[in-house]
PDB file of C-alpha atoms in Angstrom:
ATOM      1  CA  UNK A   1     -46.801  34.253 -42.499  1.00 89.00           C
ATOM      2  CA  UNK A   2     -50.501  34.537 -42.884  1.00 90.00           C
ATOM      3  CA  UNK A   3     -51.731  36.060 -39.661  1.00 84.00           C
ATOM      4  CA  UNK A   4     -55.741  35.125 -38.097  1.00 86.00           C
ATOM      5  CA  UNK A   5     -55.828  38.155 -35.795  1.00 80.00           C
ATOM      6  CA  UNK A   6     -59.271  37.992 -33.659  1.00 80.00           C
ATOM      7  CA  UNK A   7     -61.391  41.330 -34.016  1.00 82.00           C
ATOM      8  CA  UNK A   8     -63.236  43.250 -31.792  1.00 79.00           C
ATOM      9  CA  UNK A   9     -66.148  41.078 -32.669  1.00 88.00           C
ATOM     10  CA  UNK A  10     -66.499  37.996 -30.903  1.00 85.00           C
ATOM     11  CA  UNK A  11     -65.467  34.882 -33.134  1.00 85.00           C
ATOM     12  CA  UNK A  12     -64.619  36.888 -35.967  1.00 89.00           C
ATOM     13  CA  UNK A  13     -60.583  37.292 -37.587  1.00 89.00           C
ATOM     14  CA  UNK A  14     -58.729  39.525 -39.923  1.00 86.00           C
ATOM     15  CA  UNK A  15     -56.207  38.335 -42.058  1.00 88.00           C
ATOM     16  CA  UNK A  16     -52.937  39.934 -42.450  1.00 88.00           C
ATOM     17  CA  UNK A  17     -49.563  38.807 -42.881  1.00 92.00           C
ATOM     18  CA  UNK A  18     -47.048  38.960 -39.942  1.00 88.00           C
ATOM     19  CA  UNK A  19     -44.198  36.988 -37.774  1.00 91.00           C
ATOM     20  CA  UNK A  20     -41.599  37.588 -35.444  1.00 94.00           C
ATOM     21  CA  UNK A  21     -38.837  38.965 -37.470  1.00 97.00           C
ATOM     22  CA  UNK A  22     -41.543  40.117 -40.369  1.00 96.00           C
ATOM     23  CA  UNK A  23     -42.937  41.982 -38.029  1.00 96.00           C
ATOM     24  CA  UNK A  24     -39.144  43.497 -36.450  1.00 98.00           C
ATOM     25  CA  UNK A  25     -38.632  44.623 -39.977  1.00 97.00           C
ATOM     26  CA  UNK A  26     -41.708  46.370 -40.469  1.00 97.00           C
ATOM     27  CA  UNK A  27     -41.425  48.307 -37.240  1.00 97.00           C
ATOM     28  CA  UNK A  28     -37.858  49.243 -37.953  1.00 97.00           C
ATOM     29  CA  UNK A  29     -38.921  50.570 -41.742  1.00 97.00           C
ATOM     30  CA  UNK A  30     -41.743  52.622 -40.140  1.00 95.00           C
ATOM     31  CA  UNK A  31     -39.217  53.761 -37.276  1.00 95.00           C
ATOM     32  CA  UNK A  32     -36.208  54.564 -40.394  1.00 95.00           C
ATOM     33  CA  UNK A  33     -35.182  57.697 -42.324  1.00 89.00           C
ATOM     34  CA  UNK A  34     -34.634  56.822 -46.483  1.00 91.00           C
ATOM     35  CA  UNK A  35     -30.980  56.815 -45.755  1.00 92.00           C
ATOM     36  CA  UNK A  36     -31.388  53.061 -44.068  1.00 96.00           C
ATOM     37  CA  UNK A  37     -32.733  50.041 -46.126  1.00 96.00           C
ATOM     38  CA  UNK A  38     -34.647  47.210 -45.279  1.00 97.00           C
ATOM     39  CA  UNK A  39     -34.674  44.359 -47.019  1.00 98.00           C
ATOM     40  CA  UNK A  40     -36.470  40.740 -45.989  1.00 97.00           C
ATOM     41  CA  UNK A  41     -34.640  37.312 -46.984  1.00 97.00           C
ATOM     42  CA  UNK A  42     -37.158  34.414 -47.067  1.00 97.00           C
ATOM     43  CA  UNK A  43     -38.995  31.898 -49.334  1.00 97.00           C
ATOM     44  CA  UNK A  44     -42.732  32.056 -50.398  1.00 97.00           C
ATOM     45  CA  UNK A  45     -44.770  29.908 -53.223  1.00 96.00           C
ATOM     46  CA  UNK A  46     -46.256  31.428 -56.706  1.00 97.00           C
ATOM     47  CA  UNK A  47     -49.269  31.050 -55.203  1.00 95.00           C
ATOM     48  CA  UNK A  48     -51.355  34.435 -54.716  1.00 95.00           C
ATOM     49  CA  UNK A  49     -51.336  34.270 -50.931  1.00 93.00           C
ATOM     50  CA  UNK A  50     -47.924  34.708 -51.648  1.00 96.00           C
ATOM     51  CA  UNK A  51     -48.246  37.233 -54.381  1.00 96.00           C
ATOM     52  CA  UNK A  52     -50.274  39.720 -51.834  1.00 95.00           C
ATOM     53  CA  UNK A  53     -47.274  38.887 -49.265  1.00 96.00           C
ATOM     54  CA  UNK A  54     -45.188  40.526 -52.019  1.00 97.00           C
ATOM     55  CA  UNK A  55     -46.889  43.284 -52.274  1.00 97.00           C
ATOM     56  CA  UNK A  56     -47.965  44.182 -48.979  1.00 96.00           C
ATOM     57  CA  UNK A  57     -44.066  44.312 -48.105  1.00 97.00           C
ATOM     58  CA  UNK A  58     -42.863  46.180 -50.791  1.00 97.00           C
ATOM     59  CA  UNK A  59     -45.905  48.584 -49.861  1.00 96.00           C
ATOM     60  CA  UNK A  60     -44.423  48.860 -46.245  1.00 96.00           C
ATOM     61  CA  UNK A  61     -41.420  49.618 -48.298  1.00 96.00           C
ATOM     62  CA  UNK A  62     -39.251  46.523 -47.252  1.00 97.00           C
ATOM     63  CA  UNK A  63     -36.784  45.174 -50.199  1.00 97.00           C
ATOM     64  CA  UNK A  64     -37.852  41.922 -51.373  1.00 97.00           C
ATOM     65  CA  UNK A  65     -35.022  41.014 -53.941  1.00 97.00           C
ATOM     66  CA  UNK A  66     -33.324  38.208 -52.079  1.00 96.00           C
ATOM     67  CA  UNK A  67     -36.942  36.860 -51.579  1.00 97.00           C
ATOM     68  CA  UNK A  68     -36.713  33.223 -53.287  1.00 96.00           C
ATOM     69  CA  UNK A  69     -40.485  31.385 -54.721  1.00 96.00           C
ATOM     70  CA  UNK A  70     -40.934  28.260 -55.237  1.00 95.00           C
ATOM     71  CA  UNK A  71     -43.659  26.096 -57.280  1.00 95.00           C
ATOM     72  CA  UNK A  72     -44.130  23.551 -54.966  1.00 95.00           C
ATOM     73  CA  UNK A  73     -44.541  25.294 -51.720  1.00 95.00           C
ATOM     74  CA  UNK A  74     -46.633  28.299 -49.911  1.00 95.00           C
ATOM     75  CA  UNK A  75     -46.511  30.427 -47.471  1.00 94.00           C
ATOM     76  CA  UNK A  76     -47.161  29.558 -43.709  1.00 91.00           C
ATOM     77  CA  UNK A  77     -50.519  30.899 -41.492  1.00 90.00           C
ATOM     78  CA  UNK A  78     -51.025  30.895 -38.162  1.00 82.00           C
ATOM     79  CA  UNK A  79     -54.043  32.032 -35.799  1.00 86.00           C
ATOM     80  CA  UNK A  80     -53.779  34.406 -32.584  1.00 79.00           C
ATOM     81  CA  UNK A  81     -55.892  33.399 -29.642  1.00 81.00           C
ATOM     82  CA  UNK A  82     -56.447  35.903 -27.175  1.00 76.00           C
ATOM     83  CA  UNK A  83     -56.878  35.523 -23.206  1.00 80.00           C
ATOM     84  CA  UNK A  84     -57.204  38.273 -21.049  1.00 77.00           C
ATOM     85  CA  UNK A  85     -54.754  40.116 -23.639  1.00 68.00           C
ATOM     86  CA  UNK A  86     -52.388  37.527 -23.391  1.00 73.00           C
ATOM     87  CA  UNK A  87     -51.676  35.533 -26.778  1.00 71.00           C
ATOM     88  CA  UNK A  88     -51.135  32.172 -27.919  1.00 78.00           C
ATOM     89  CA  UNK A  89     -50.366  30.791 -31.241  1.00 77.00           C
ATOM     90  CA  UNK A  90     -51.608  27.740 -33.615  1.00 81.00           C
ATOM     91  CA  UNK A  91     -49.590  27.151 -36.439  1.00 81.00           C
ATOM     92  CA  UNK A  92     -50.193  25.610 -39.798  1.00 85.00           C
ATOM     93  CA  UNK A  93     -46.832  25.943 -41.329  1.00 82.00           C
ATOM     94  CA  UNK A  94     -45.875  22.323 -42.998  1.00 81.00           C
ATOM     95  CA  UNK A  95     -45.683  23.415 -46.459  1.00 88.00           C
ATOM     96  CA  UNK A  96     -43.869  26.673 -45.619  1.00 94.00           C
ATOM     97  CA  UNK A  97     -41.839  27.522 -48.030  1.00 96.00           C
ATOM     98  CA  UNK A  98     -39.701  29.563 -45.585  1.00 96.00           C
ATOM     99  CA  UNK A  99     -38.498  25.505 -44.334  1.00 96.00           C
ATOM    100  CA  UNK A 100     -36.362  25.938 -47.487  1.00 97.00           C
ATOM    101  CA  UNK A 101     -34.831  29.604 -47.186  1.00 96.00           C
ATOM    102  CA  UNK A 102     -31.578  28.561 -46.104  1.00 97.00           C
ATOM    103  CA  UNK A 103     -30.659  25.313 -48.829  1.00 96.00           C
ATOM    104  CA  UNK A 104     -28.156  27.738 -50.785  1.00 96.00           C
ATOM    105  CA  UNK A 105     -25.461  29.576 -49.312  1.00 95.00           C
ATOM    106  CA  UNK A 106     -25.272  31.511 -52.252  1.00 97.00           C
ATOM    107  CA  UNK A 107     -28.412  33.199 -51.647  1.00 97.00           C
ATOM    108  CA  UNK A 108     -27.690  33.876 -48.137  1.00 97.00           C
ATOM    109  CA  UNK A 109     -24.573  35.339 -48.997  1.00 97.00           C
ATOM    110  CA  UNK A 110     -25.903  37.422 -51.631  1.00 97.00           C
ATOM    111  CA  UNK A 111     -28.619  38.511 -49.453  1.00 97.00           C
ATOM    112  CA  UNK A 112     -26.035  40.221 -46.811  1.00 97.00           C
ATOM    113  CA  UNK A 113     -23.882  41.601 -49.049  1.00 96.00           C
ATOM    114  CA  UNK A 114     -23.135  45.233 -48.619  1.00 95.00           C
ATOM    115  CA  UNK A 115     -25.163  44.878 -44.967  1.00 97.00           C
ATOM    116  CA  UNK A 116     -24.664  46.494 -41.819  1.00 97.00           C
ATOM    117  CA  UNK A 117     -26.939  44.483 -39.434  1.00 98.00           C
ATOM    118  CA  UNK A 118     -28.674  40.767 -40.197  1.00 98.00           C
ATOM    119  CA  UNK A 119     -31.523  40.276 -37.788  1.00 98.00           C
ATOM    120  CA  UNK A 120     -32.626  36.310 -36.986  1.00 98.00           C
ATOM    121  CA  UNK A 121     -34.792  35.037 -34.280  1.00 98.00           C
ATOM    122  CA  UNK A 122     -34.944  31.291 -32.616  1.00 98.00           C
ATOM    123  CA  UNK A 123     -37.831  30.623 -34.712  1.00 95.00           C
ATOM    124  CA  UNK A 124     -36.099  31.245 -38.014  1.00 97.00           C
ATOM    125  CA  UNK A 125     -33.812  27.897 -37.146  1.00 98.00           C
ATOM    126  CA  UNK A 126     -36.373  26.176 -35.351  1.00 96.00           C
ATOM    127  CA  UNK A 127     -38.007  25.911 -39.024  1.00 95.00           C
ATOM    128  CA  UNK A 128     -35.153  24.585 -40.759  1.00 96.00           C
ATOM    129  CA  UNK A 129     -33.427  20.907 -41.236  1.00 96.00           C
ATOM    130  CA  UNK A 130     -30.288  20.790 -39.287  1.00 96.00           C
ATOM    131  CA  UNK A 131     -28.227  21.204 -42.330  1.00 97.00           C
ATOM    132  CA  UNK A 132     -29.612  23.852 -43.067  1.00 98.00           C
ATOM    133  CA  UNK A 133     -29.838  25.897 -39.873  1.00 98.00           C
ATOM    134  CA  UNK A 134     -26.051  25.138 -39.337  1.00 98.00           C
ATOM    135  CA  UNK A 135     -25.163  26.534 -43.072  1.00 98.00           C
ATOM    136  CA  UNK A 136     -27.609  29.853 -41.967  1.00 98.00           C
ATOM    137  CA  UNK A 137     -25.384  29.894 -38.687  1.00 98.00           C
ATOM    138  CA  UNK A 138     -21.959  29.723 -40.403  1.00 98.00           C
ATOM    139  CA  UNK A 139     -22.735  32.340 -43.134  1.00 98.00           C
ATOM    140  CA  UNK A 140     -23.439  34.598 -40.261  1.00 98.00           C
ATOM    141  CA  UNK A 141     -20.997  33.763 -38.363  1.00 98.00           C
ATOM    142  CA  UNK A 142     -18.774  34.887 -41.366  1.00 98.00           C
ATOM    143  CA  UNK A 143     -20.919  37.979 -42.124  1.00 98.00           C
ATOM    144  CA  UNK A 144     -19.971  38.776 -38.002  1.00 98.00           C
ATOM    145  CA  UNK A 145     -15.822  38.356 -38.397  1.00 98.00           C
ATOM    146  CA  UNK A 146     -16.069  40.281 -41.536  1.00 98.00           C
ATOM    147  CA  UNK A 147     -17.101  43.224 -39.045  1.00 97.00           C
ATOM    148  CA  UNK A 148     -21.259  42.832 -39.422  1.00 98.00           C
ATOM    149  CA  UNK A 149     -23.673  43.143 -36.306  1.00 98.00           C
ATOM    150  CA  UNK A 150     -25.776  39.937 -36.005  1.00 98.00           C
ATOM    151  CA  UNK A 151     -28.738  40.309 -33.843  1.00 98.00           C
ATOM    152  CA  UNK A 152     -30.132  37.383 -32.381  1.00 98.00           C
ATOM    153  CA  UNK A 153     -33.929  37.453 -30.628  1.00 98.00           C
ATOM    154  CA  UNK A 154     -34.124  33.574 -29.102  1.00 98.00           C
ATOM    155  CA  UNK A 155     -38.134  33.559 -29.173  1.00 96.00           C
ATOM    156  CA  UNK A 156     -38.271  30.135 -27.962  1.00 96.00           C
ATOM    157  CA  UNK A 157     -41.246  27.943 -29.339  1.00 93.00           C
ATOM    158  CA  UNK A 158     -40.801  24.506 -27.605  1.00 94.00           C
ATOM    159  CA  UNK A 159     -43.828  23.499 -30.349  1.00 89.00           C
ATOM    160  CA  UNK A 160     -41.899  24.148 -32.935  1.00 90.00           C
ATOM    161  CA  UNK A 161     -38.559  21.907 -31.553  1.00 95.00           C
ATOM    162  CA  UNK A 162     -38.247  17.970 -31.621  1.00 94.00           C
ATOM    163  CA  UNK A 163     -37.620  17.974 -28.076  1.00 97.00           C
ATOM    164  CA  UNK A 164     -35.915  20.246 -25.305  1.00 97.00           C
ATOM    165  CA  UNK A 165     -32.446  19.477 -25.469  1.00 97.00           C
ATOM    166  CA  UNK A 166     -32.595  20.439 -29.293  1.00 97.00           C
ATOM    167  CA  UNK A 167     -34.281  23.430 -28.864  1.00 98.00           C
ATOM    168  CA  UNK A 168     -31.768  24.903 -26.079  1.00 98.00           C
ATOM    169  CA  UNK A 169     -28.683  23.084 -27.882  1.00 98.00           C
ATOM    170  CA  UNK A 170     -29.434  25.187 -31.329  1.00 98.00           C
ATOM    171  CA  UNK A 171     -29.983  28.419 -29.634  1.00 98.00           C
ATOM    172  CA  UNK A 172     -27.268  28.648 -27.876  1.00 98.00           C
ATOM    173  CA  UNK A 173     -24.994  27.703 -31.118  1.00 98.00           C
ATOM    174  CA  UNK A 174     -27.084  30.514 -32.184  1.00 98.00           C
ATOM    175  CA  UNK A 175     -25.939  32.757 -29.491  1.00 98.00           C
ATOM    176  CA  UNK A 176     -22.728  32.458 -30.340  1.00 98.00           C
ATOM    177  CA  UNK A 177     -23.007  33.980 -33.819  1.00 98.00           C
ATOM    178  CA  UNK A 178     -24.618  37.209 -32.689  1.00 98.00           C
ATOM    179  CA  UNK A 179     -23.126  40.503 -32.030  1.00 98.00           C
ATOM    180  CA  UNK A 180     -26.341  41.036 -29.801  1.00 98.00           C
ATOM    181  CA  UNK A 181     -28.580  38.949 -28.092  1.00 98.00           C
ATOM    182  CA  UNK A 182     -32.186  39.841 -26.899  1.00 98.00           C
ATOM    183  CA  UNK A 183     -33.750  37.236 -24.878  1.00 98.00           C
ATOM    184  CA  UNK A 184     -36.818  37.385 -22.771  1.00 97.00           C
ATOM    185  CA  UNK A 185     -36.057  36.142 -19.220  1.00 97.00           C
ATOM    186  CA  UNK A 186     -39.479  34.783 -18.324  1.00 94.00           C
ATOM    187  CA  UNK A 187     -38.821  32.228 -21.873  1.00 95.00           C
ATOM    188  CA  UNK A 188     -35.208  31.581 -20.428  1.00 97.00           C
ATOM    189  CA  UNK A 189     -35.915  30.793 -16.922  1.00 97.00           C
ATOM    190  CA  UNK A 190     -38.581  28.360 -17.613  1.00 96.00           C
ATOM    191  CA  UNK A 191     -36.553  26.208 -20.904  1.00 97.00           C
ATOM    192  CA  UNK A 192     -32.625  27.230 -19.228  1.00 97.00           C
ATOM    193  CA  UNK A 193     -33.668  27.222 -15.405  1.00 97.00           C
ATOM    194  CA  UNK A 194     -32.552  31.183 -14.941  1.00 97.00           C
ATOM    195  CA  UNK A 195     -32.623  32.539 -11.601  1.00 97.00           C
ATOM    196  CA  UNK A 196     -32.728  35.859 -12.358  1.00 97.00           C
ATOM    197  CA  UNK A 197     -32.267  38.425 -15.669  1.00 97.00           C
ATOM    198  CA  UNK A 198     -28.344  38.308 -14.861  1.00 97.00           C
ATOM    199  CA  UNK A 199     -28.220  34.547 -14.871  1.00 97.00           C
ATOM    200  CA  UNK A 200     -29.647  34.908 -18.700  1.00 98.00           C
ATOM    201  CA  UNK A 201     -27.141  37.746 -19.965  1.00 98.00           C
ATOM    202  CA  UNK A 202     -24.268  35.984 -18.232  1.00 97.00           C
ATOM    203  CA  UNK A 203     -25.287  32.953 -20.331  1.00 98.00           C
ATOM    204  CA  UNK A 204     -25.476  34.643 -23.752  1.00 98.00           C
ATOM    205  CA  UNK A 205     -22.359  37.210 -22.609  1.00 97.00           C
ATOM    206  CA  UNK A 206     -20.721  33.757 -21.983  1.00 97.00           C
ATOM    207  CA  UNK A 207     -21.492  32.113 -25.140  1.00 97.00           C
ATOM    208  CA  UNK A 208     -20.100  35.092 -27.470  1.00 96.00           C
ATOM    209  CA  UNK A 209     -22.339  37.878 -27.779  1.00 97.00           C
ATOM    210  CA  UNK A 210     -20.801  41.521 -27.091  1.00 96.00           C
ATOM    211  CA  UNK A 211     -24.445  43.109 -25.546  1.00 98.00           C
ATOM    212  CA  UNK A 212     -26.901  40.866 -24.328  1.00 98.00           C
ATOM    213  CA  UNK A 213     -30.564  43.220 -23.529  1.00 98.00           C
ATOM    214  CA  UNK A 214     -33.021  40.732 -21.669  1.00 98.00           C
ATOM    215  CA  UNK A 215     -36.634  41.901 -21.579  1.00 96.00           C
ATOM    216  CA  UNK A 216     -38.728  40.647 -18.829  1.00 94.00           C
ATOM    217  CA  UNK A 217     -42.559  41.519 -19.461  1.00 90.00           C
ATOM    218  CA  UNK A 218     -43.046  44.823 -17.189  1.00 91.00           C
ATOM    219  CA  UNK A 219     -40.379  43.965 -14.917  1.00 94.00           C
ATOM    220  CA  UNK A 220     -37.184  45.719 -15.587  1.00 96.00           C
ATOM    221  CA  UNK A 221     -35.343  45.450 -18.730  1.00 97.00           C
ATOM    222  CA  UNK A 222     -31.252  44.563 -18.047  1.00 98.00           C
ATOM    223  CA  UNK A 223     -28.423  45.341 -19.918  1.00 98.00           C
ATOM    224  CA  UNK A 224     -25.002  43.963 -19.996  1.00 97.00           C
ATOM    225  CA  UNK A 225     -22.929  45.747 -22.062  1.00 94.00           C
ATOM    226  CA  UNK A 226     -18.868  45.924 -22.144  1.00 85.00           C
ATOM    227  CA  UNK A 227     -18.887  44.095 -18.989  1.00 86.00           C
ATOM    228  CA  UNK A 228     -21.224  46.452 -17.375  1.00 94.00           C
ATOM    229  CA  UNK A 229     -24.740  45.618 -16.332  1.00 96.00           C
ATOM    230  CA  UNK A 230     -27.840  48.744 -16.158  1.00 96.00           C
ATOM    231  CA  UNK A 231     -31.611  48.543 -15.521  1.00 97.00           C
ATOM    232  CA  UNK A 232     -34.274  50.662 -16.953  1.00 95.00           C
ATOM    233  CA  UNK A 233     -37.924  49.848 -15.865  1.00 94.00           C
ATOM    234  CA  UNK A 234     -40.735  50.076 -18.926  1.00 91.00           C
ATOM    235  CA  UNK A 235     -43.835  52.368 -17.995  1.00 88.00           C
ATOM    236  CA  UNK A 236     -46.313  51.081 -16.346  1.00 89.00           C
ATOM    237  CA  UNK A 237     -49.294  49.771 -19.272  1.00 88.00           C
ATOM    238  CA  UNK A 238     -53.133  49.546 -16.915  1.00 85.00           C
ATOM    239  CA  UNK A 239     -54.830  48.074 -20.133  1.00 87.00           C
ATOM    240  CA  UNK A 240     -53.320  45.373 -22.113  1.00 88.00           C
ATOM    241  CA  UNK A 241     -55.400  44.539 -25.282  1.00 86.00           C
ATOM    242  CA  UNK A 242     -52.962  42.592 -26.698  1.00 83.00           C
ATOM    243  CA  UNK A 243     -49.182  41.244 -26.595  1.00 85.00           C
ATOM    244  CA  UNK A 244     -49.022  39.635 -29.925  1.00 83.00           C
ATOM    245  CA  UNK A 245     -45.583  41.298 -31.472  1.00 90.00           C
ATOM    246  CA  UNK A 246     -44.684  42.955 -28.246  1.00 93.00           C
ATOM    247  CA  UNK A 247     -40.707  41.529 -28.237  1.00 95.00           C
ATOM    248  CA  UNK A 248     -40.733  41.975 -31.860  1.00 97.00           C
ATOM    249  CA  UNK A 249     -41.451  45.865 -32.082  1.00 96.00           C
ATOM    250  CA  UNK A 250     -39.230  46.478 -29.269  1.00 97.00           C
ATOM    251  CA  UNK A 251     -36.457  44.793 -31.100  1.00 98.00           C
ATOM    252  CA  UNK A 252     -37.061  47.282 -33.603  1.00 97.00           C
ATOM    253  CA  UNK A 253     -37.375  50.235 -31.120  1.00 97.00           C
ATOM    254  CA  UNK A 254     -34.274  49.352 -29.872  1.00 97.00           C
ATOM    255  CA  UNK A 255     -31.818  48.620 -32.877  1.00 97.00           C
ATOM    256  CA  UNK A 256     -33.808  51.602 -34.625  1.00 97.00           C
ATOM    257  CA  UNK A 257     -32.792  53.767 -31.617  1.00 96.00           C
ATOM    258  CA  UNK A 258     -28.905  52.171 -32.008  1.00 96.00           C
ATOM    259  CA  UNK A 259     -28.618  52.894 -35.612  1.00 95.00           C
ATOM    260  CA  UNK A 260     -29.581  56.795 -35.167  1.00 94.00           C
ATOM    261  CA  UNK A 261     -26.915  56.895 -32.802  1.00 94.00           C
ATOM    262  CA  UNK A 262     -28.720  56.176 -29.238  1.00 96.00           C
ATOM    263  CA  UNK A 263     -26.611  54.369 -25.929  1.00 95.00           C
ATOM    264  CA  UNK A 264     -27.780  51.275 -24.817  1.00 95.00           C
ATOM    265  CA  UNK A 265     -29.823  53.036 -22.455  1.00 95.00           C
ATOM    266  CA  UNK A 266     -31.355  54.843 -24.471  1.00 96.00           C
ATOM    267  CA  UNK A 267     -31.957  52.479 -26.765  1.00 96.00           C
ATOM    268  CA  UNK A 268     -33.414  50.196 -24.450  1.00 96.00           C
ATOM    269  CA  UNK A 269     -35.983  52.867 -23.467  1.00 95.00           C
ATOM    270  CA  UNK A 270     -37.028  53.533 -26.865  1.00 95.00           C
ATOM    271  CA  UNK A 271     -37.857  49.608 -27.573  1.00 96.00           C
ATOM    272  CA  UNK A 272     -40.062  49.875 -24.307  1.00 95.00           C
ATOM    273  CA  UNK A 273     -41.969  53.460 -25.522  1.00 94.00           C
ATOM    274  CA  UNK A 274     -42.681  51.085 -28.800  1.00 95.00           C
ATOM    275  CA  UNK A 275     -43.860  47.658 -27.186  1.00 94.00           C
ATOM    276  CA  UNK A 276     -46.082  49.899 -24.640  1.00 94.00           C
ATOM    277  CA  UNK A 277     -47.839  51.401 -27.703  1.00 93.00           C
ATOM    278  CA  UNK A 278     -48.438  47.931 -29.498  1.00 93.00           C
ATOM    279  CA  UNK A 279     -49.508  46.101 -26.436  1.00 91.00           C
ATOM    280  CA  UNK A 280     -52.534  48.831 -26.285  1.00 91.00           C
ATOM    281  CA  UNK A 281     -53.962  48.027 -29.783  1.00 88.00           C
ATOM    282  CA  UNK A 282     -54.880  44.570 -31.473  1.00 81.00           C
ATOM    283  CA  UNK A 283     -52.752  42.941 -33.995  1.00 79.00           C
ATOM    284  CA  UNK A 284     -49.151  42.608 -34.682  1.00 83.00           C
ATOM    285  CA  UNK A 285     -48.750  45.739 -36.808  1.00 90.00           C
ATOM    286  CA  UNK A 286     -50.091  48.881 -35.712  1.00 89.00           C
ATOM    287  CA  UNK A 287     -49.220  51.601 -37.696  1.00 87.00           C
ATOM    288  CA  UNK A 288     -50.478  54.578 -35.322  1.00 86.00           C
ATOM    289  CA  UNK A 289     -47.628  53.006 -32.731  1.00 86.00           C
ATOM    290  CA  UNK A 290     -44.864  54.627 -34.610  1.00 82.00           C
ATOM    291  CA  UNK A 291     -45.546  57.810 -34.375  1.00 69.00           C
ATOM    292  CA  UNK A 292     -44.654  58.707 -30.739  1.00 49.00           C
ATOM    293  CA  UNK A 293     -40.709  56.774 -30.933  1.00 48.00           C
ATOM    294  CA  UNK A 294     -37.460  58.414 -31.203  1.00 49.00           C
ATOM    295  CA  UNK A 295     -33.718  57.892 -30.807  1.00 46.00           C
ATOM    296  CA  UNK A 296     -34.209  59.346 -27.177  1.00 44.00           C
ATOM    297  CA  UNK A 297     -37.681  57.589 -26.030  1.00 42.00           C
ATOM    298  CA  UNK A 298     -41.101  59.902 -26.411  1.00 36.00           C
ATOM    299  CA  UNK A 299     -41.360  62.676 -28.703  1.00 31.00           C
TER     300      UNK A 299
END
């Protein structure tokens, strides 16, 4: 999407182009040797908002191939408001053509062919007609039996849902096509009534995923992994500028971290090094965070 990011200056925005699993693959590309790709599936206009979306992706070098356009559609924007470094979002997203990204099975098929991993998020359904989310859900949940890794980030948006009940009923369908889940505890408590971190992994472990990772703000991250649960507790961060992308570039951190060969543990710790480093700079995409995550944590 189009991205409103407030500046340093008071009233005043910079536009970019982010989103929750936009901004997972960009992290992950930065975080990547050449011998992993990264390509992007979605659907964007002919429009040149949408040509400079193009480009700035295949500058970050992310694949754009299985990238669909269409004449009578755009792309989406949305604006970041910030409060005491905590964000909100408004949206403007009703001629996205991302609504439309999952109408052919073909293309979805095509666009995880010869994959190792296929990344989604709650908000990628929460966009779609319910045809269409359940045809995304069952192409993945054949990419998984044919021996993929499905990573699932739940990223609940109530605002973007016709109601509750909807919202928790498709995520949990959703659940139960991933490999690996990675909620966010405060999120689940307050839409699935979670006591604790445990409550949420036993729910996803329940409903079919093989490593459930919930992140909990700068509380401790859990893991429950082949029916064994671990902690690991994030550094501290004093100043928090801003939290805009902060699940999403730990999700890279942590499957980057995986990929090279990393534990869970490990893993885990790596996503945290990366989400500290965001969290300290404005803006979903900061480049300079990078540059300080490995496999094992902190260079």
């Amino acid at each position: 999407m189009v991205e409103m990011a407030p500046t340093a200056v008071v009233d005043t925005y910079k536009m970019g182009f982010a989103g929750d699993t936009m901004n997972t693959a960009w992290y992950l590309r930065r975080l990547l040797g050449p011998d992993h790709q990264v390509d992007y599936f979605t659907a964007v206009g002919i429009d040149s908002a949408s040509d400079q979306m193009l480009g700035f992706l295949e500058q970050a070098g992310i694949g754009t191939d299985h990238i669909t356009r269409r004449a009578d559609r755009t792309v989406g924007l949305y604006m970041v408001q910030l409060n005491n470094g905590e964000r909100s979002f408004n949206y403007w997203r009703g001629q996205s053509a991302a609504r439309t990204l999952a109408q052919d099975d073909t293309l979805l098929k095509s666009a995880l062919k010869g994959a190792d991993v296929a990344f989604f998020s709650g908000i990628t359904i929460a966009i779609l007609p319910e045809g269409d989310r359940a045809r995304i859900l069952a192409v993945l949940a054949t990419f998984k039996a044919a021996g993929g890794t499905v990573v699932f980030d739940p990223n609940l948006r109530p605002k973007l849902w016709g109601s509750k009940e909807d919202m928790t009923c498709a995520i949990m369908q959703a659940a139960a096509v991933s490999s690996i889940s990675l909620p966010s505890h405060e999120d689940e408590a307050e839409w699935f009534g979670d006591a604790d971190s445990a409550a949420t992994a036993a729910r996803y472990a329940k409903a079919g995923a093989r490593t459930v990772l919930v992140k909990n703000g700068p509380a401790e991250i859990l893991i429950h992994a082949d029916d064994t649960i671990t902690t690991i507790s994030p550094e501290k961060i004093d100043t928090v500028v801003d939290t805009t992308a902060a699940g999403d570039s730990f999700n890279a951190g942590y499957l980057a971290a995986l990929l090279q060969g990393a534990s869970e543990t490990e893993a885990a710790a790596a996503g945290a090094v990366l989400a500290g480093k965001v969290i300290r700079s404005r803006g979903a995409l900061v480049p300079q965070a990078t540059g300080i995550v490995n496999l094992r944590g902190v260079i």
